[in-house]
C-alpha positions as protocol buffer text, in pm:
chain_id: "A"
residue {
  index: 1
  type: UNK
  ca { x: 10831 y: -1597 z: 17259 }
}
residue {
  index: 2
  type: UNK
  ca { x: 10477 y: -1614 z: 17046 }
}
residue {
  index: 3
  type: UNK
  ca { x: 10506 y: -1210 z: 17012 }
}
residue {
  index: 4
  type: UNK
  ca { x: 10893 y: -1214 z: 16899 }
}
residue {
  index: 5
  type: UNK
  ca { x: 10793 y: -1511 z: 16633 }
}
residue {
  index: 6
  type: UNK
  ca { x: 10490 y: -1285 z: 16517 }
}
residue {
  index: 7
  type: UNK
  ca { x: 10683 y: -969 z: 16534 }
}
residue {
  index: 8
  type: UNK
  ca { x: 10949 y: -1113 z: 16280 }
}
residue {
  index: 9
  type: UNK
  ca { x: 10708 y: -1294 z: 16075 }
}
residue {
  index: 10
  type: UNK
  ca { x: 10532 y: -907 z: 16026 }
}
residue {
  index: 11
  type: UNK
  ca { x: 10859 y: -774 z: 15948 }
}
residue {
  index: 12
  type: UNK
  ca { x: 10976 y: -1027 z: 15699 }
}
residue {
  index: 13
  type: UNK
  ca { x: 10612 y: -931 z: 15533 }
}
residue {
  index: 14
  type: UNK
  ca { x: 10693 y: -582 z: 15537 }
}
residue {
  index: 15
  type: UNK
  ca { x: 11030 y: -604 z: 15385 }
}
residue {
  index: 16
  type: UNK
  ca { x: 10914 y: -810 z: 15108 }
}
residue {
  index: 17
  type: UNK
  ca { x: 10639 y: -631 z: 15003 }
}
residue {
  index: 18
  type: UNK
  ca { x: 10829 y: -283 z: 15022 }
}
residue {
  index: 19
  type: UNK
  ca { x: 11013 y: -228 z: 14677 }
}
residue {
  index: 20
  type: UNK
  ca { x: 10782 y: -18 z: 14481 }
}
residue {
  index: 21
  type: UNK
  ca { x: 10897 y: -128 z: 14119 }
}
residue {
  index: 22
  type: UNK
  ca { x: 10851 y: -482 z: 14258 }
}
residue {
  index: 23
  type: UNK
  ca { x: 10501 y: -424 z: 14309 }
}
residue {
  index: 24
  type: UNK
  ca { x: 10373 y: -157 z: 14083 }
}
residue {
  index: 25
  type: UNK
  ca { x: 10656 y: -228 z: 13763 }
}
residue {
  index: 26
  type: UNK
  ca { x: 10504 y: -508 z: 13583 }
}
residue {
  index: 27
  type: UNK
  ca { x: 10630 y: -833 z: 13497 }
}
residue {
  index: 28
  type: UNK
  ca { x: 11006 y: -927 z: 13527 }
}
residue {
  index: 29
  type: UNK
  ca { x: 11204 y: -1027 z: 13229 }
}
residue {
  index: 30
  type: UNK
  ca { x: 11475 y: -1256 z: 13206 }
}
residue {
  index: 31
  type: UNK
  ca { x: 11670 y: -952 z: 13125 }
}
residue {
  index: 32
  type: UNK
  ca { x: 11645 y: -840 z: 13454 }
}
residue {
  index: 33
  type: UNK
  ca { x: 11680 y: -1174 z: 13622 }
}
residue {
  index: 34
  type: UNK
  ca { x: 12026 y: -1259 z: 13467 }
}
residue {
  index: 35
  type: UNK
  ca { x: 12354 y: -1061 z: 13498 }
}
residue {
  index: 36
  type: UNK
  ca { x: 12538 y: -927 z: 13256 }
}
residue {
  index: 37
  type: UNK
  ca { x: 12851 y: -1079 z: 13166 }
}
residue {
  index: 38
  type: UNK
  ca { x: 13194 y: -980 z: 13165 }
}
residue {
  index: 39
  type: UNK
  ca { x: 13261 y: -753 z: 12899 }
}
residue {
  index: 40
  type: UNK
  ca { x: 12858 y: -686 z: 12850 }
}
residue {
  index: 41
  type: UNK
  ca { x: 12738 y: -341 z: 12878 }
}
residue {
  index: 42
  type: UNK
  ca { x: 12563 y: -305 z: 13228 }
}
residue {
  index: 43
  type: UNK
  ca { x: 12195 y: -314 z: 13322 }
}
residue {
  index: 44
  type: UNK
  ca { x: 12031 y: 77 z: 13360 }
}
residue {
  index: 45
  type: UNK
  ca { x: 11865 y: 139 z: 13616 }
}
residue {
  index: 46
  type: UNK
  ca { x: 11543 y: 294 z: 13641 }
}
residue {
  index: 47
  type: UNK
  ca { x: 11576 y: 636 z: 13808 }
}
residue {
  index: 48
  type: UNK
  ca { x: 11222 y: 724 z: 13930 }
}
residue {
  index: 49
  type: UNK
  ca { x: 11223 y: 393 z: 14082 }
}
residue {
  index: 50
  type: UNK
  ca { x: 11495 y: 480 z: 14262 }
}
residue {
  index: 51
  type: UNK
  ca { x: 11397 y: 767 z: 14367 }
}
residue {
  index: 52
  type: UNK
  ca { x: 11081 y: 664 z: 14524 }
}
residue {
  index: 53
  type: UNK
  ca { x: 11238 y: 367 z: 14707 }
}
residue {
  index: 54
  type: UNK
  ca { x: 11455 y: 641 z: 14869 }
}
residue {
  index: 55
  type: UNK
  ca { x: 11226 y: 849 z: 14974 }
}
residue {
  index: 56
  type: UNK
  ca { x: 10958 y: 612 z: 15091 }
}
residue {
  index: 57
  type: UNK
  ca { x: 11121 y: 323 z: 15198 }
}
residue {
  index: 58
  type: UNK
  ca { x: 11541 y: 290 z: 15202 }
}
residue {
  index: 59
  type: UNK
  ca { x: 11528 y: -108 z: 15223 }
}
residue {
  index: 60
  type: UNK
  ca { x: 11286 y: -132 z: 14968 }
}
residue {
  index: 61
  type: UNK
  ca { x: 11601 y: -89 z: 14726 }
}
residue {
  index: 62
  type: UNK
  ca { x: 11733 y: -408 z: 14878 }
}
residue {
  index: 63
  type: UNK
  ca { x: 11431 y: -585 z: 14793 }
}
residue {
  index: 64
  type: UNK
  ca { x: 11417 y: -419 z: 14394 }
}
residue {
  index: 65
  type: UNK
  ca { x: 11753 y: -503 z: 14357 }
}
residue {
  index: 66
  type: UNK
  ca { x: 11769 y: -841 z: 14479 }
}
residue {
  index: 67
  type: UNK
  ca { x: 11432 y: -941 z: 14205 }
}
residue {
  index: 68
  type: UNK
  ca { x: 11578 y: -749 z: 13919 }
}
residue {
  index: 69
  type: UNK
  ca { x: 11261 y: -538 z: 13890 }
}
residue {
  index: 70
  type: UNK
  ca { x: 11450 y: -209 z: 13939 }
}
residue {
  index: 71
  type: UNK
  ca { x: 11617 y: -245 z: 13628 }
}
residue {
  index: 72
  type: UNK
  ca { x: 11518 y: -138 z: 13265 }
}
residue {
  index: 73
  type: UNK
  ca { x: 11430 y: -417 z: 13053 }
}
């Protein structure tokens, strides 16, 4: 039981420590935080972000997304 609770304690580390414009992209703005509204032109995205989330690390987009820091401020 000890080795399943530290198992999923590493994992829930890894996963939130994956997105790589959460970590190297700077500060998030309340741009990012907030959603546009209806009506509102959408958020961009930033592309090479993206792209490296997909090639090093698929959830890592989950983890971008979810902060805001994959988009463009």
């Amino acid at each position: 039981m000890k080795r399943i609770c530290i198992g999923l304690l590493c994992l829930s580390l890894l996963f939130s420590t994956t997105g790589c414009a959460t970590i190297l992209g700077g500060p998030i703005s309340s741009s990012q935080k907030t959603k546009p509204a209806p009506g509102q032109q959408q958020r961009d995205v930033r592309v090479g972000w993206l792209i490296a989330d997909i090639l090093l690390f698929a959830p890592g987009l989950i983890v971008d997304f979810a902060t805001g820091a994959i988009y463009k401020r």
